Structure formats: structure tokens, C-alpha cells
Amino acid sequence: MPRETRLVLIPSYNTGARVLQTVREARAAWTPVWVVVDGSTDGTDALLLEEAARDPGLEVVVLPRNGGKGGAVLHGLREATRRGFTHALTMDADGQHPADRIGAMMEASRTAPEAMILGRPVFGPEAPRIRVQGRRISNWLAQVQTAGGGIGDCLFGFRVYPVAPLVAVMERHRWMRRFDFDPEAVVRLCWRGLPVVNLPVPCRYLSKEEGGVSHFHYARDNLLLTWMHTRLVLGMLPRLPALLWRRRASPPPLAATRRR
């Protein structure tokens, strides 16, 4: 059989012991799984390296300092490019994303290899209302910035990217290195003409007792996202005629036809 050219890529920063469960669940669903430890100081780098020593399907890269989620993903994508991988499924290390849906996401990517396969979160009752409502603003803005590009959720990081165009976009821009990575990546790839496939997947918000960890700081990171949306709106304006023409000339988005 040919070597699988799709991998699971997990950025991790001070996630605590919960990261081991996430990695084991991902490994039960897929090979290979890579973890990029983004300058963690909580000892999880040692735990993950021990796990990788016992599991040939797991690789762990430890970065010396924290550079943000997008920076960790880019590090992994550059290595994936060097080693011939064509697609990467990104997922968070904190247990929010369902590893048992990895196979379905990868199969959708095989069916539409040119597309982004975006998870559309289905929240449980434990999800903080302020987070659920707040993301509606970002999703509305992403639709504006892409002239109706079909993005189901711009913030949910459980998705499959074609590696080459994402690396090209990230290396052209200095941003997209922290919490602005997920929404800016999908908008800029839409600008490049990549189709979108949305698949609904459950999303869990774990309590602290369950090992849940969040590094989102409302003031700092909302300011970061505000600046991101500002530059994307400004970047959209000169592209608007081409985006509108593309919408008229192309068939309906894959996102509208691939519901499960």
C-alpha cells in the first residue's frame, strides 16, 4: 500500500496531563500523529517524549520557546512538506475535538483533496454562552470577508488543510501565529480559491476537574482578533470584484452539499 500522505498535527502548550489522553485517542484513530510542543513549561514535553519512545506512530517536536498556536502549526507544516505530506488535520491538545471523527474528516479530504475540510462545532450544554455567542460575530465577519465563501465556523480548529497552499499563505504574512491563526488561515485560503467542505462535529468544553485548560485571555486576544478582522476587511476590499465574480461563476460551495 502507498504511504499515507495525511497526518494529524497537534500543537500543545501547557495542556497538562490531558494531552496524553488526547494523543492516545488520536493515535487510536490515525497514523501518524505529530505533536509540536510550543515551549511548554509544565513538564508535558517529557511525558510526550516518553510516549513517543514507545509508539512509532507518534512523533514529538519540542520548541524551545512559546511562539503561539499558528507558529507551532507552521513549524509542523514545514517539516510535513519536507517529508512529502500533502494534507494535515489540525486538532487541539485540550480534548475539545473528537478524535473519533478524524477518519471521517480524512475521508472527506480524500474525496475533495483540493478543499479545506472544516469542522462545524456542535456544542453541548456545558459550552460557555459568551463563547458560543461571541463566535457568531467572527463567523459573520468571515462570511463578509470572503463574500459568502461558505465558511461554517472560522474559529474551530478541527480541520484538514492542503499543506502547500497553507504554508505559502503563512510565509507571506507575519501574522497568523497566535489565536488569529484559525480564522485568518481559512479566510486567506478562501481568497486563493480553495473550496470549503463543512462537517458537523461535537465540541466539548472540559471543566478544570476534567483537565480542561484555556489560554485565551479575553482582553489581549479579543484585541488581537479585532486587529485581525480589521486587516482582513481591508484586504477584502480590493479583492471584492474578483470574489463576487467567482461566486457567480462557480457552482454552490461544497459546504452546502456535504452535510452529514
PDB file of C-alpha atoms in Angstrom:
ATOM      1  CA  MET A   1       0.000   0.000   0.000  1.00  0.00           C
ATOM      2  CA  PRO A   2       1.254   3.557  -0.654  1.00  0.00           C
ATOM      3  CA  ARG A   3       2.374   5.606   2.322  1.00  0.00           C
ATOM      4  CA  GLU A   4      -0.357   7.755   3.840  1.00  0.00           C
ATOM      5  CA  THR A   5       0.229  11.375   2.892  1.00  0.00           C
ATOM      6  CA  ARG A   6      -2.117  12.814   5.541  1.00  0.00           C
ATOM      7  CA  LEU A   7      -1.093  13.331   9.137  1.00  0.00           C
ATOM      8  CA  VAL A   8      -2.620  14.605  12.361  1.00  0.00           C
ATOM      9  CA  LEU A   9      -0.842  17.674  13.748  1.00  0.00           C
ATOM     10  CA  ILE A  10      -1.421  18.728  17.358  1.00  0.00           C
ATOM     11  CA  PRO A  11       0.107  21.952  18.753  1.00  0.00           C
ATOM     12  CA  SER A  12       0.426  21.829  22.534  1.00  0.00           C
ATOM     13  CA  TYR A  13       1.220  24.464  25.143  1.00  0.00           C
ATOM     14  CA  ASN A  14       0.946  23.778  28.877  1.00  0.00           C
ATOM     15  CA  THR A  15      -2.041  21.481  28.400  1.00  0.00           C
ATOM     16  CA  GLY A  16      -1.281  19.335  31.428  1.00  0.00           C
ATOM     17  CA  ALA A  17      -1.657  15.578  31.608  1.00  0.00           C
ATOM     18  CA  ARG A  18      -4.839  15.779  29.493  1.00  0.00           C
ATOM     19  CA  VAL A  19      -2.635  15.968  26.404  1.00  0.00           C
ATOM     20  CA  LEU A  20      -1.659  12.310  26.813  1.00  0.00           C
ATOM     21  CA  GLN A  21      -5.272  11.208  26.551  1.00  0.00           C
ATOM     22  CA  THR A  22      -5.804  13.415  23.510  1.00  0.00           C
ATOM     23  CA  VAL A  23      -2.728  11.977  21.811  1.00  0.00           C
ATOM     24  CA  ARG A  24      -3.667   8.384  22.597  1.00  0.00           C
ATOM     25  CA  GLU A  25      -7.174   8.911  21.252  1.00  0.00           C
ATOM     26  CA  ALA A  26      -5.742  10.470  18.085  1.00  0.00           C
ATOM     27  CA  ARG A  27      -3.299   7.582  17.670  1.00  0.00           C
ATOM     28  CA  ALA A  28      -6.134   5.071  18.025  1.00  0.00           C
ATOM     29  CA  ALA A  29      -7.763   6.789  15.048  1.00  0.00           C
ATOM     30  CA  TRP A  30      -4.786   7.658  12.839  1.00  0.00           C
ATOM     31  CA  THR A  31      -1.134   7.144  11.939  1.00  0.00           C
ATOM     32  CA  PRO A  32       0.984   9.216  12.002  1.00  0.00           C
ATOM     33  CA  VAL A  33       0.313  11.772  14.714  1.00  0.00           C
ATOM     34  CA  TRP A  34       2.734  14.631  15.327  1.00  0.00           C
ATOM     35  CA  VAL A  35       2.764  16.866  18.397  1.00  0.00           C
ATOM     36  CA  VAL A  36       4.562  20.217  18.394  1.00  0.00           C
ATOM     37  CA  VAL A  37       5.228  21.230  21.992  1.00  0.00           C
ATOM     38  CA  ASP A  38       5.249  25.015  21.862  1.00  0.00           C
ATOM     39  CA  GLY A  39       7.659  25.954  24.635  1.00  0.00           C
ATOM     40  CA  SER A  40       5.645  24.264  27.396  1.00  0.00           C
ATOM     41  CA  THR A  41       6.859  24.686  30.962  1.00  0.00           C
ATOM     42  CA  ASP A  42       4.513  22.199  32.675  1.00  0.00           C
ATOM     43  CA  GLY A  43       6.571  19.056  32.080  1.00  0.00           C
ATOM     44  CA  THR A  44       4.358  17.674  29.325  1.00  0.00           C
ATOM     45  CA  ASP A  45       7.281  17.692  26.895  1.00  0.00           C
ATOM     46  CA  ALA A  46       8.917  14.891  28.888  1.00  0.00           C
ATOM     47  CA  LEU A  47       5.659  12.937  29.113  1.00  0.00           C
ATOM     48  CA  LEU A  48       5.107  13.174  25.376  1.00  0.00           C
ATOM     49  CA  LEU A  49       8.678  12.209  24.526  1.00  0.00           C
ATOM     50  CA  GLU A  50       8.309   9.120  26.716  1.00  0.00           C
ATOM     51  CA  GLU A  51       5.077   8.270  24.929  1.00  0.00           C
ATOM     52  CA  ALA A  52       6.735   8.687  21.528  1.00  0.00           C
ATOM     53  CA  ALA A  53       9.585   6.387  22.544  1.00  0.00           C
ATOM     54  CA  ARG A  54       7.007   3.603  22.992  1.00  0.00           C
ATOM     55  CA  ASP A  55       4.895   4.437  19.932  1.00  0.00           C
ATOM     56  CA  PRO A  56       6.457   4.533  16.447  1.00  0.00           C
ATOM     57  CA  GLY A  57       3.322   6.206  15.064  1.00  0.00           C
ATOM     58  CA  LEU A  58       3.825   9.267  17.285  1.00  0.00           C
ATOM     59  CA  GLU A  59       6.406  11.998  16.763  1.00  0.00           C
ATOM     60  CA  VAL A  60       7.054  14.853  19.161  1.00  0.00           C
ATOM     61  CA  VAL A  61       8.903  18.087  18.413  1.00  0.00           C
ATOM     62  CA  VAL A  62       9.802  20.344  21.339  1.00  0.00           C
ATOM     63  CA  LEU A  63      10.253  24.032  20.543  1.00  0.00           C
ATOM     64  CA  PRO A  64      12.489  25.990  22.934  1.00  0.00           C
ATOM     65  CA  ARG A  65      10.086  28.925  23.415  1.00  0.00           C
ATOM     66  CA  ASN A  66       6.408  29.673  23.008  1.00  0.00           C
ATOM     67  CA  GLY A  67       5.606  31.136  19.618  1.00  0.00           C
ATOM     68  CA  GLY A  68       1.823  30.720  19.511  1.00  0.00           C
ATOM     69  CA  LYS A  69      -0.508  28.140  18.012  1.00  0.00           C
ATOM     70  CA  GLY A  70      -0.004  29.288  14.453  1.00  0.00           C
ATOM     71  CA  GLY A  71       3.749  29.325  14.862  1.00  0.00           C
ATOM     72  CA  ALA A  72       3.713  25.750  16.163  1.00  0.00           C
ATOM     73  CA  VAL A  73       1.468  24.618  13.309  1.00  0.00           C
ATOM     74  CA  LEU A  74       3.726  26.293  10.739  1.00  0.00           C
ATOM     75  CA  HIS A  75       6.756  24.519  12.201  1.00  0.00           C
ATOM     76  CA  GLY A  76       4.980  21.199  11.766  1.00  0.00           C
ATOM     77  CA  LEU A  77       3.760  22.050   8.264  1.00  0.00           C
ATOM     78  CA  ARG A  78       7.244  22.926   7.055  1.00  0.00           C
ATOM     79  CA  GLU A  79       8.519  19.552   8.225  1.00  0.00           C
ATOM     80  CA  ALA A  80       5.471  17.845   6.711  1.00  0.00           C
ATOM     81  CA  THR A  81       6.273  19.490   3.377  1.00  0.00           C
ATOM     82  CA  ARG A  82       9.874  18.337   3.553  1.00  0.00           C
ATOM     83  CA  ARG A  83       8.730  14.767   4.165  1.00  0.00           C
ATOM     84  CA  GLY A  84       6.137  14.640   1.425  1.00  0.00           C
ATOM     85  CA  PHE A  85       2.853  15.001   3.303  1.00  0.00           C
ATOM     86  CA  THR A  86       0.105  16.693   1.308  1.00  0.00           C
ATOM     87  CA  HIS A  87      -2.584  17.276   3.957  1.00  0.00           C
ATOM     88  CA  ALA A  88      -2.666  17.874   7.702  1.00  0.00           C
ATOM     89  CA  LEU A  89      -5.544  17.595  10.147  1.00  0.00           C
ATOM     90  CA  THR A  90      -5.069  20.044  12.997  1.00  0.00           C
ATOM     91  CA  MET A  91      -6.674  19.481  16.373  1.00  0.00           C
ATOM     92  CA  ASP A  92      -6.297  20.982  19.819  1.00  0.00           C
ATOM     93  CA  ALA A  93      -4.492  19.204  22.612  1.00  0.00           C
ATOM     94  CA  ASP A  94      -7.058  20.028  25.301  1.00  0.00           C
ATOM     95  CA  GLY A  95      -9.693  17.412  24.500  1.00  0.00           C
ATOM     96  CA  GLN A  96     -12.274  19.685  22.852  1.00  0.00           C
ATOM     97  CA  HIS A  97     -12.007  17.994  19.470  1.00  0.00           C
ATOM     98  CA  PRO A  98     -13.354  14.457  18.888  1.00  0.00           C
ATOM     99  CA  ALA A  99     -10.627  12.061  17.800  1.00  0.00           C
ATOM    100  CA  ASP A 100     -13.232   9.550  16.665  1.00  0.00           C
ATOM    101  CA  ARG A 101     -14.131  11.927  13.813  1.00  0.00           C
ATOM    102  CA  ILE A 102     -10.606  12.008  12.399  1.00  0.00           C
ATOM    103  CA  GLY A 103     -11.349   9.191   9.965  1.00  0.00           C
ATOM    104  CA  ALA A 104     -14.427  10.926   8.548  1.00  0.00           C
ATOM    105  CA  MET A 105     -12.516  14.184   8.126  1.00  0.00           C
ATOM    106  CA  MET A 106      -9.669  12.426   6.331  1.00  0.00           C
ATOM    107  CA  GLU A 107     -12.064  10.545   4.063  1.00  0.00           C
ATOM    108  CA  ALA A 108     -13.725  13.821   3.102  1.00  0.00           C
ATOM    109  CA  SER A 109     -10.264  15.176   2.302  1.00  0.00           C
ATOM    110  CA  ARG A 110      -9.534  12.217   0.025  1.00  0.00           C
ATOM    111  CA  THR A 111     -12.823  12.825  -1.779  1.00  0.00           C
ATOM    112  CA  ALA A 112     -12.052  16.541  -2.240  1.00  0.00           C
ATOM    113  CA  PRO A 113      -8.251  16.862  -1.939  1.00  0.00           C
ATOM    114  CA  GLU A 114      -8.232  20.460  -3.173  1.00  0.00           C
ATOM    115  CA  ALA A 115     -10.615  21.583  -0.406  1.00  0.00           C
ATOM    116  CA  MET A 116     -10.382  22.630   3.219  1.00  0.00           C
ATOM    117  CA  ILE A 117     -12.377  20.249   5.393  1.00  0.00           C
ATOM    118  CA  LEU A 118     -13.719  22.389   8.230  1.00  0.00           C
ATOM    119  CA  GLY A 119     -15.300  21.048  11.372  1.00  0.00           C
ATOM    120  CA  ARG A 120     -18.505  22.843  12.291  1.00  0.00           C
ATOM    121  CA  PRO A 121     -18.875  22.602  16.091  1.00  0.00           C
ATOM    122  CA  VAL A 122     -21.972  21.167  17.692  1.00  0.00           C
ATOM    123  CA  PHE A 123     -21.845  22.460  21.265  1.00  0.00           C
ATOM    124  CA  GLY A 124     -23.089  20.696  24.336  1.00  0.00           C
ATOM    125  CA  PRO A 125     -24.933  22.366  27.223  1.00  0.00           C
ATOM    126  CA  GLU A 126     -21.667  22.919  29.097  1.00  0.00           C
ATOM    127  CA  ALA A 127     -20.318  25.351  26.474  1.00  0.00           C
ATOM    128  CA  PRO A 128     -19.957  28.899  27.899  1.00  0.00           C
ATOM    129  CA  ARG A 129     -22.702  31.050  26.432  1.00  0.00           C
ATOM    130  CA  ILE A 130     -20.394  34.025  25.975  1.00  0.00           C
ATOM    131  CA  ARG A 131     -18.030  31.925  23.848  1.00  0.00           C
ATOM    132  CA  VAL A 132     -20.808  30.462  21.719  1.00  0.00           C
ATOM    133  CA  GLN A 133     -22.449  33.834  21.099  1.00  0.00           C
ATOM    134  CA  GLY A 134     -19.181  35.683  20.602  1.00  0.00           C
ATOM    135  CA  ARG A 135     -18.041  33.385  17.793  1.00  0.00           C
ATOM    136  CA  ARG A 136     -21.148  34.290  15.790  1.00  0.00           C
ATOM    137  CA  ILE A 137     -19.639  37.721  15.230  1.00  0.00           C
ATOM    138  CA  SER A 138     -16.395  36.244  13.913  1.00  0.00           C
ATOM    139  CA  ASN A 139     -18.294  33.832  11.675  1.00  0.00           C
ATOM    140  CA  TRP A 140     -20.401  36.650  10.253  1.00  0.00           C
ATOM    141  CA  LEU A 141     -17.266  38.687   9.584  1.00  0.00           C
ATOM    142  CA  ALA A 142     -15.608  35.714   7.850  1.00  0.00           C
ATOM    143  CA  GLN A 143     -18.605  35.483   5.531  1.00  0.00           C
ATOM    144  CA  VAL A 144     -18.284  39.186   4.763  1.00  0.00           C
ATOM    145  CA  GLN A 145     -14.511  38.924   4.223  1.00  0.00           C
ATOM    146  CA  THR A 146     -14.956  36.068   1.715  1.00  0.00           C
ATOM    147  CA  ALA A 147     -18.122  37.428   0.040  1.00  0.00           C
ATOM    148  CA  GLY A 148     -20.063  34.385   1.185  1.00  0.00           C
ATOM    149  CA  GLY A 149     -17.296  31.809   0.865  1.00  0.00           C
ATOM    150  CA  GLY A 150     -19.235  29.131   2.745  1.00  0.00           C
ATOM    151  CA  ILE A 151     -17.144  29.007   5.937  1.00  0.00           C
ATOM    152  CA  GLY A 152     -19.279  27.268   8.552  1.00  0.00           C
ATOM    153  CA  ASP A 153     -17.107  28.212  11.535  1.00  0.00           C
ATOM    154  CA  CYS A 154     -13.889  30.191  11.241  1.00  0.00           C
ATOM    155  CA  LEU A 155     -12.670  29.598  14.808  1.00  0.00           C
ATOM    156  CA  PHE A 156     -12.999  25.832  15.206  1.00  0.00           C
ATOM    157  CA  GLY A 157      -9.513  24.389  14.784  1.00  0.00           C
ATOM    158  CA  PHE A 158     -10.512  20.803  13.936  1.00  0.00           C
ATOM    159  CA  ARG A 159      -9.918  20.815  10.172  1.00  0.00           C
ATOM    160  CA  VAL A 160      -7.924  19.338   7.309  1.00  0.00           C
ATOM    161  CA  TYR A 161      -5.740  21.659   5.250  1.00  0.00           C
ATOM    162  CA  PRO A 162      -3.916  21.075   1.978  1.00  0.00           C
ATOM    163  CA  VAL A 163      -0.390  21.712   3.232  1.00  0.00           C
ATOM    164  CA  ALA A 164       1.235  23.536   0.303  1.00  0.00           C
ATOM    165  CA  PRO A 165      -1.198  26.476  -0.042  1.00  0.00           C
ATOM    166  CA  LEU A 166      -1.368  26.996   3.721  1.00  0.00           C
ATOM    167  CA  VAL A 167       2.415  27.159   4.030  1.00  0.00           C
ATOM    168  CA  ALA A 168       2.550  29.575   1.099  1.00  0.00           C
ATOM    169  CA  VAL A 169      -0.025  31.867   2.724  1.00  0.00           C
ATOM    170  CA  MET A 170       1.633  31.804   6.139  1.00  0.00           C
ATOM    171  CA  GLU A 171       5.106  32.503   4.801  1.00  0.00           C
ATOM    172  CA  ARG A 172       3.818  35.607   3.004  1.00  0.00           C
ATOM    173  CA  HIS A 173       2.357  37.147   6.157  1.00  0.00           C
ATOM    174  CA  ARG A 174       3.829  37.923   9.560  1.00  0.00           C
ATOM    175  CA  TRP A 175       0.524  37.401  11.368  1.00  0.00           C
ATOM    176  CA  MET A 176      -1.453  34.160  11.865  1.00  0.00           C
ATOM    177  CA  ARG A 177       0.929  32.978  14.578  1.00  0.00           C
ATOM    178  CA  ARG A 178      -1.320  33.019  17.675  1.00  0.00           C
ATOM    179  CA  PHE A 179      -5.083  32.887  18.239  1.00  0.00           C
ATOM    180  CA  ASP A 180      -5.545  34.668  14.919  1.00  0.00           C
ATOM    181  CA  PHE A 181      -4.291  31.573  13.082  1.00  0.00           C
ATOM    182  CA  ASP A 182      -7.515  29.599  12.600  1.00  0.00           C
ATOM    183  CA  PRO A 183      -9.787  32.382  11.269  1.00  0.00           C
ATOM    184  CA  GLU A 184      -7.161  34.163   9.190  1.00  0.00           C
ATOM    185  CA  ALA A 185      -5.912  30.940   7.602  1.00  0.00           C
ATOM    186  CA  VAL A 186      -9.342  29.927   6.371  1.00  0.00           C
ATOM    187  CA  VAL A 187     -10.205  33.394   5.034  1.00  0.00           C
ATOM    188  CA  ARG A 188      -6.930  33.767   3.150  1.00  0.00           C
ATOM    189  CA  LEU A 189      -7.238  30.260   1.678  1.00  0.00           C
ATOM    190  CA  CYS A 190     -10.745  31.150   0.522  1.00  0.00           C
ATOM    191  CA  TRP A 191      -9.255  34.191  -1.189  1.00  0.00           C
ATOM    192  CA  ARG A 192      -6.919  31.809  -3.031  1.00  0.00           C
ATOM    193  CA  GLY A 193      -9.916  29.873  -4.314  1.00  0.00           C
ATOM    194  CA  LEU A 194      -9.785  26.748  -2.137  1.00  0.00           C
ATOM    195  CA  PRO A 195     -13.218  25.121  -1.824  1.00  0.00           C
ATOM    196  CA  VAL A 196     -14.781  24.571   1.583  1.00  0.00           C
ATOM    197  CA  VAL A 197     -16.410  21.422   2.957  1.00  0.00           C
ATOM    198  CA  ASN A 198     -18.133  21.767   6.343  1.00  0.00           C
ATOM    199  CA  LEU A 199     -18.710  18.702   8.501  1.00  0.00           C
ATOM    200  CA  PRO A 200     -20.599  18.924  11.815  1.00  0.00           C
ATOM    201  CA  VAL A 201     -18.648  17.539  14.773  1.00  0.00           C
ATOM    202  CA  PRO A 202     -19.315  17.621  18.523  1.00  0.00           C
ATOM    203  CA  CYS A 203     -17.268  20.024  20.626  1.00  0.00           C
ATOM    204  CA  ARG A 204     -16.650  19.597  24.356  1.00  0.00           C
ATOM    205  CA  TYR A 205     -15.732  22.247  26.899  1.00  0.00           C
ATOM    206  CA  LEU A 206     -13.977  20.366  29.665  1.00  0.00           C
ATOM    207  CA  SER A 207     -14.096  21.626  33.238  1.00  0.00           C
ATOM    208  CA  LYS A 208     -10.914  22.127  35.247  1.00  0.00           C
ATOM    209  CA  GLU A 209     -11.744  18.923  37.123  1.00  0.00           C
ATOM    210  CA  GLU A 210     -11.783  17.085  33.786  1.00  0.00           C
ATOM    211  CA  GLY A 211      -8.418  18.558  32.820  1.00  0.00           C
ATOM    212  CA  GLY A 212      -9.730  21.424  30.710  1.00  0.00           C
ATOM    213  CA  VAL A 213      -7.219  24.206  30.034  1.00  0.00           C
ATOM    214  CA  SER A 214      -7.716  27.515  28.213  1.00  0.00           C
ATOM    215  CA  HIS A 215      -5.016  30.047  27.375  1.00  0.00           C
ATOM    216  CA  PHE A 216      -7.466  32.515  25.847  1.00  0.00           C
ATOM    217  CA  HIS A 217      -7.239  35.938  27.515  1.00  0.00           C
ATOM    218  CA  TYR A 218     -10.348  37.966  26.794  1.00  0.00           C
ATOM    219  CA  ALA A 219      -8.757  41.422  26.658  1.00  0.00           C
ATOM    220  CA  ARG A 220      -5.490  40.547  24.921  1.00  0.00           C
ATOM    221  CA  ASP A 221      -6.840  38.009  22.463  1.00  0.00           C
ATOM    222  CA  ASN A 222     -10.037  39.853  21.611  1.00  0.00           C
ATOM    223  CA  LEU A 223      -7.836  42.833  20.753  1.00  0.00           C
ATOM    224  CA  LEU A 224      -5.732  40.527  18.568  1.00  0.00           C
ATOM    225  CA  LEU A 225      -8.853  39.216  16.817  1.00  0.00           C
ATOM    226  CA  THR A 226     -10.209  42.748  16.345  1.00  0.00           C
ATOM    227  CA  TRP A 227      -6.997  43.786  14.591  1.00  0.00           C
ATOM    228  CA  MET A 228      -7.131  40.593  12.517  1.00  0.00           C
ATOM    229  CA  HIS A 229     -10.693  41.261  11.339  1.00  0.00           C
ATOM    230  CA  THR A 230      -9.783  44.864  10.561  1.00  0.00           C
ATOM    231  CA  ARG A 231      -6.908  43.892   8.280  1.00  0.00           C
ATOM    232  CA  LEU A 232      -8.973  41.148   6.642  1.00  0.00           C
ATOM    233  CA  VAL A 233     -11.804  43.547   5.852  1.00  0.00           C
ATOM    234  CA  LEU A 234      -9.272  45.985   4.393  1.00  0.00           C
ATOM    235  CA  GLY A 235      -7.667  43.141   2.452  1.00  0.00           C
ATOM    236  CA  MET A 236     -11.045  42.013   1.148  1.00  0.00           C
ATOM    237  CA  LEU A 237     -11.978  45.365  -0.405  1.00  0.00           C
ATOM    238  CA  PRO A 238      -9.598  45.255  -3.412  1.00  0.00           C
ATOM    239  CA  ARG A 239     -10.452  41.558  -3.887  1.00  0.00           C
ATOM    240  CA  LEU A 240     -14.210  42.078  -3.747  1.00  0.00           C
ATOM    241  CA  PRO A 241     -14.883  42.224  -7.508  1.00  0.00           C
ATOM    242  CA  ALA A 242     -12.938  39.007  -8.086  1.00  0.00           C
ATOM    243  CA  LEU A 243     -14.628  37.306  -5.131  1.00  0.00           C
ATOM    244  CA  LEU A 244     -18.096  38.262  -6.353  1.00  0.00           C
ATOM    245  CA  TRP A 245     -17.280  37.112  -9.883  1.00  0.00           C
ATOM    246  CA  ARG A 246     -16.006  33.804  -8.525  1.00  0.00           C
ATOM    247  CA  ARG A 247     -19.196  33.297  -6.523  1.00  0.00           C
ATOM    248  CA  ARG A 248     -21.317  33.867  -9.637  1.00  0.00           C
ATOM    249  CA  ALA A 249     -19.171  31.733 -11.915  1.00  0.00           C
ATOM    250  CA  SER A 250     -18.642  28.771  -9.589  1.00  0.00           C
ATOM    251  CA  PRO A 251     -21.127  26.081  -8.507  1.00  0.00           C
ATOM    252  CA  PRO A 252     -22.607  26.206  -4.985  1.00  0.00           C
ATOM    253  CA  PRO A 253     -19.987  25.753  -2.241  1.00  0.00           C
ATOM    254  CA  LEU A 254     -19.179  22.189  -1.258  1.00  0.00           C
ATOM    255  CA  ALA A 255     -20.108  23.296   2.243  1.00  0.00           C
ATOM    256  CA  ALA A 256     -23.751  23.414   1.165  1.00  0.00           C
ATOM    257  CA  THR A 257     -23.784  19.928  -0.329  1.00  0.00           C
ATOM    258  CA  ARG A 258     -21.804  17.832   2.119  1.00  0.00           C
ATOM    259  CA  ARG A 259     -23.909  17.830   5.251  1.00  0.00           C
ATOM    260  CA  ARG A 260     -23.969  14.727   7.465  1.00  0.00           C
TER     261      ARG A 260
END
